[in-house]
Amino acid sequence: MIRVLRVFWLTFWLTCPACQRGRMFRSLFVMNVRCPVCNVIFERDKGEVTGGMAINSVLMCLIAIVGAVLSITTDIPTAPLLLSIGTFMAIFGILFYRHARSLWIGVLYLTGSINEDV
Ligand SMILES: [Zn+2]
């Protein structure tokens, strides 16, 4: 369990889970193909980017659900609430993009899809 938490902690902060030092992203939206320190390949297959997108989508859905619950259970006017939730979702989706992809790399690392010796 400690290993799982450590890997997710490292990947949340965009750090390679294998060497715990290399940065996963070289710029705001560009992920390194290989770790600059230990040289592991982060996403071996082209479709692995969808895992990060799924994490981001689930979190966005949860935010939308919170917005829907707020609109039902409170007296907040619907239009401003929808506008603010929509704006928050758009900004959150962009800002959390790197973290979602990195967290998925953590899942791949924990399941053995990423290893140091390849
Ligand atoms: Zn590394």
PDB file of C-alpha atoms and ligand atoms in Angstrom:
ATOM      1  CA  MET A   1       0.000   0.000   0.000  1.00  0.00           C
ATOM      2  CA  ILE A   2       2.849   2.367   0.793  1.00  0.00           C
ATOM      3  CA  ARG A   3       4.296   1.668  -2.669  1.00  0.00           C
ATOM      4  CA  VAL A   4       0.990   2.546  -4.334  1.00  0.00           C
ATOM      5  CA  LEU A   5       0.711   5.811  -2.410  1.00  0.00           C
ATOM      6  CA  ARG A   6       4.351   6.674  -3.166  1.00  0.00           C
ATOM      7  CA  VAL A   7       3.865   6.045  -6.892  1.00  0.00           C
ATOM      8  CA  PHE A   8       0.707   8.164  -7.024  1.00  0.00           C
ATOM      9  CA  TRP A   9       2.384  10.906  -5.004  1.00  0.00           C
ATOM     10  CA  LEU A  10       5.326  10.964  -7.425  1.00  0.00           C
ATOM     11  CA  THR A  11       3.182  10.860 -10.526  1.00  0.00           C
ATOM     12  CA  PHE A  12       0.811  13.530  -9.220  1.00  0.00           C
ATOM     13  CA  TRP A  13       3.851  15.802  -9.052  1.00  0.00           C
ATOM     14  CA  LEU A  14       4.787  14.780 -12.615  1.00  0.00           C
ATOM     15  CA  THR A  15       7.838  12.796 -11.533  1.00  0.00           C
ATOM     16  CA  CYS A  16       8.951   9.485 -13.009  1.00  0.00           C
ATOM     17  CA  PRO A  17       7.792   6.616 -10.768  1.00  0.00           C
ATOM     18  CA  ALA A  18      10.717   4.414 -11.793  1.00  0.00           C
ATOM     19  CA  CYS A  19      13.673   6.627 -10.830  1.00  0.00           C
ATOM     20  CA  GLN A  20      11.731   9.145  -8.729  1.00  0.00           C
ATOM     21  CA  ARG A  21      13.741  12.021 -10.218  1.00  0.00           C
ATOM     22  CA  GLY A  22      12.976  12.503 -13.907  1.00  0.00           C
ATOM     23  CA  ARG A  23      10.370  15.010 -15.033  1.00  0.00           C
ATOM     24  CA  MET A  24       7.564  13.607 -17.181  1.00  0.00           C
ATOM     25  CA  PHE A  25       6.777  16.792 -19.089  1.00  0.00           C
ATOM     26  CA  ARG A  26       9.192  18.984 -20.990  1.00  0.00           C
ATOM     27  CA  SER A  27       6.696  21.800 -21.391  1.00  0.00           C
ATOM     28  CA  LEU A  28       3.157  22.629 -20.366  1.00  0.00           C
ATOM     29  CA  PHE A  29       1.465  20.044 -22.596  1.00  0.00           C
ATOM     30  CA  VAL A  30       4.317  18.022 -24.095  1.00  0.00           C
ATOM     31  CA  MET A  31       5.198  14.784 -22.350  1.00  0.00           C
ATOM     32  CA  ASN A  32       8.648  13.293 -22.648  1.00  0.00           C
ATOM     33  CA  VAL A  33       8.624  10.007 -24.522  1.00  0.00           C
ATOM     34  CA  ARG A  34      11.375   8.716 -22.233  1.00  0.00           C
ATOM     35  CA  CYS A  35      12.403   9.686 -18.750  1.00  0.00           C
ATOM     36  CA  PRO A  36      15.371  12.064 -19.055  1.00  0.00           C
ATOM     37  CA  VAL A  37      17.054  10.390 -16.058  1.00  0.00           C
ATOM     38  CA  CYS A  38      16.405   6.619 -16.255  1.00  0.00           C
ATOM     39  CA  ASN A  39      15.286   6.397 -19.893  1.00  0.00           C
ATOM     40  CA  VAL A  40      12.083   4.375 -19.347  1.00  0.00           C
ATOM     41  CA  ILE A  41       9.383   4.827 -21.950  1.00  0.00           C
ATOM     42  CA  PHE A  42       6.327   6.396 -20.325  1.00  0.00           C
ATOM     43  CA  GLU A  43       3.654   5.412 -22.839  1.00  0.00           C
ATOM     44  CA  ARG A  44       4.638   2.364 -24.844  1.00  0.00           C
ATOM     45  CA  ASP A  45       1.499   2.148 -26.953  1.00  0.00           C
ATOM     46  CA  LYS A  46      -0.292   4.953 -28.757  1.00  0.00           C
ATOM     47  CA  GLY A  47      -3.620   4.323 -27.035  1.00  0.00           C
ATOM     48  CA  GLU A  48      -2.293   4.703 -23.519  1.00  0.00           C
ATOM     49  CA  VAL A  49      -3.010   8.411 -23.549  1.00  0.00           C
ATOM     50  CA  THR A  50      -6.682   7.512 -23.214  1.00  0.00           C
ATOM     51  CA  GLY A  51      -6.145   6.362 -19.632  1.00  0.00           C
ATOM     52  CA  GLY A  52      -5.242   9.879 -18.591  1.00  0.00           C
ATOM     53  CA  MET A  53      -8.165  11.226 -20.555  1.00  0.00           C
ATOM     54  CA  ALA A  54     -10.437   8.805 -18.701  1.00  0.00           C
ATOM     55  CA  ILE A  55      -9.169   9.999 -15.318  1.00  0.00           C
ATOM     56  CA  ASN A  56      -9.761  13.608 -16.387  1.00  0.00           C
ATOM     57  CA  SER A  57     -13.225  12.774 -17.733  1.00  0.00           C
ATOM     58  CA  VAL A  58     -14.272  10.998 -14.532  1.00  0.00           C
ATOM     59  CA  LEU A  59     -13.204  13.964 -12.435  1.00  0.00           C
ATOM     60  CA  MET A  60     -15.055  16.338 -14.761  1.00  0.00           C
ATOM     61  CA  CYS A  61     -18.196  14.213 -14.443  1.00  0.00           C
ATOM     62  CA  LEU A  62     -17.892  14.308 -10.666  1.00  0.00           C
ATOM     63  CA  ILE A  63     -17.673  18.090 -10.793  1.00  0.00           C
ATOM     64  CA  ALA A  64     -20.765  18.176 -13.019  1.00  0.00           C
ATOM     65  CA  ILE A  65     -22.606  15.932 -10.562  1.00  0.00           C
ATOM     66  CA  VAL A  66     -21.660  18.258  -7.696  1.00  0.00           C
ATOM     67  CA  GLY A  67     -22.988  21.153  -9.761  1.00  0.00           C
ATOM     68  CA  ALA A  68     -26.235  19.316 -10.429  1.00  0.00           C
ATOM     69  CA  VAL A  69     -26.668  18.474  -6.756  1.00  0.00           C
ATOM     70  CA  LEU A  70     -25.988  22.097  -5.836  1.00  0.00           C
ATOM     71  CA  SER A  71     -28.577  23.317  -8.347  1.00  0.00           C
ATOM     72  CA  ILE A  72     -31.184  20.962  -6.892  1.00  0.00           C
ATOM     73  CA  THR A  73     -30.470  21.370  -3.194  1.00  0.00           C
ATOM     74  CA  THR A  74     -29.666  25.078  -2.951  1.00  0.00           C
ATOM     75  CA  ASP A  75     -31.315  28.325  -3.967  1.00  0.00           C
ATOM     76  CA  ILE A  76     -28.430  29.391  -6.178  1.00  0.00           C
ATOM     77  CA  PRO A  77     -29.821  30.659  -9.525  1.00  0.00           C
ATOM     78  CA  THR A  78     -29.333  28.007 -12.186  1.00  0.00           C
ATOM     79  CA  ALA A  79     -27.807  30.112 -14.975  1.00  0.00           C
ATOM     80  CA  PRO A  80     -24.940  31.590 -12.927  1.00  0.00           C
ATOM     81  CA  LEU A  81     -24.334  28.213 -11.304  1.00  0.00           C
ATOM     82  CA  LEU A  82     -24.127  26.444 -14.674  1.00  0.00           C
ATOM     83  CA  LEU A  83     -21.880  29.179 -16.045  1.00  0.00           C
ATOM     84  CA  SER A  84     -19.509  29.000 -13.094  1.00  0.00           C
ATOM     85  CA  ILE A  85     -19.451  25.189 -13.048  1.00  0.00           C
ATOM     86  CA  GLY A  86     -18.861  25.105 -16.802  1.00  0.00           C
ATOM     87  CA  THR A  87     -16.049  27.629 -16.532  1.00  0.00           C
ATOM     88  CA  PHE A  88     -14.494  25.729 -13.638  1.00  0.00           C
ATOM     89  CA  MET A  89     -14.745  22.463 -15.569  1.00  0.00           C
ATOM     90  CA  ALA A  90     -13.025  23.965 -18.609  1.00  0.00           C
ATOM     91  CA  ILE A  91     -10.184  25.438 -16.563  1.00  0.00           C
ATOM     92  CA  PHE A  92      -9.849  22.330 -14.393  1.00  0.00           C
ATOM     93  CA  GLY A  93      -9.767  20.066 -17.441  1.00  0.00           C
ATOM     94  CA  ILE A  94      -6.893  22.011 -18.941  1.00  0.00           C
ATOM     95  CA  LEU A  95      -4.920  22.443 -15.720  1.00  0.00           C
ATOM     96  CA  PHE A  96      -5.358  18.840 -14.584  1.00  0.00           C
ATOM     97  CA  TYR A  97      -4.457  17.357 -17.977  1.00  0.00           C
ATOM     98  CA  ARG A  98      -0.799  16.734 -17.111  1.00  0.00           C
ATOM     99  CA  HIS A  99      -1.617  15.305 -13.702  1.00  0.00           C
ATOM    100  CA  ALA A 100      -4.236  12.952 -15.159  1.00  0.00           C
ATOM    101  CA  ARG A 101      -1.766  11.620 -17.716  1.00  0.00           C
ATOM    102  CA  SER A 102       0.894  11.275 -15.051  1.00  0.00           C
ATOM    103  CA  LEU A 103      -1.462   9.446 -12.710  1.00  0.00           C
ATOM    104  CA  TRP A 104      -2.216   7.030 -15.522  1.00  0.00           C
ATOM    105  CA  ILE A 105       1.527   6.499 -15.945  1.00  0.00           C
ATOM    106  CA  GLY A 106       1.516   5.588 -12.257  1.00  0.00           C
ATOM    107  CA  VAL A 107      -1.189   3.006 -12.901  1.00  0.00           C
ATOM    108  CA  LEU A 108       0.853   1.614 -15.788  1.00  0.00           C
ATOM    109  CA  TYR A 109       3.938   1.476 -13.587  1.00  0.00           C
ATOM    110  CA  LEU A 110       2.086  -0.321 -10.798  1.00  0.00           C
ATOM    111  CA  THR A 111       0.680  -2.883 -13.220  1.00  0.00           C
ATOM    112  CA  GLY A 112       4.107  -3.618 -14.672  1.00  0.00           C
ATOM    113  CA  SER A 113       3.620  -1.947 -18.042  1.00  0.00           C
ATOM    114  CA  ILE A 114       6.534   0.375 -17.361  1.00  0.00           C
ATOM    115  CA  ASN A 115       9.795  -1.072 -16.166  1.00  0.00           C
ATOM    116  CA  GLU A 116      13.324   0.181 -15.901  1.00  0.00           C
ATOM    117  CA  ASP A 117      15.129  -2.555 -17.763  1.00  0.00           C
ATOM    118  CA  VAL A 118      13.513  -2.079 -21.171  1.00  0.00           C
TER     119      VAL A 118
HETATM  120 ZN    ZN B   1      12.930   7.950 -14.568  1.00  0.00          ZN
END
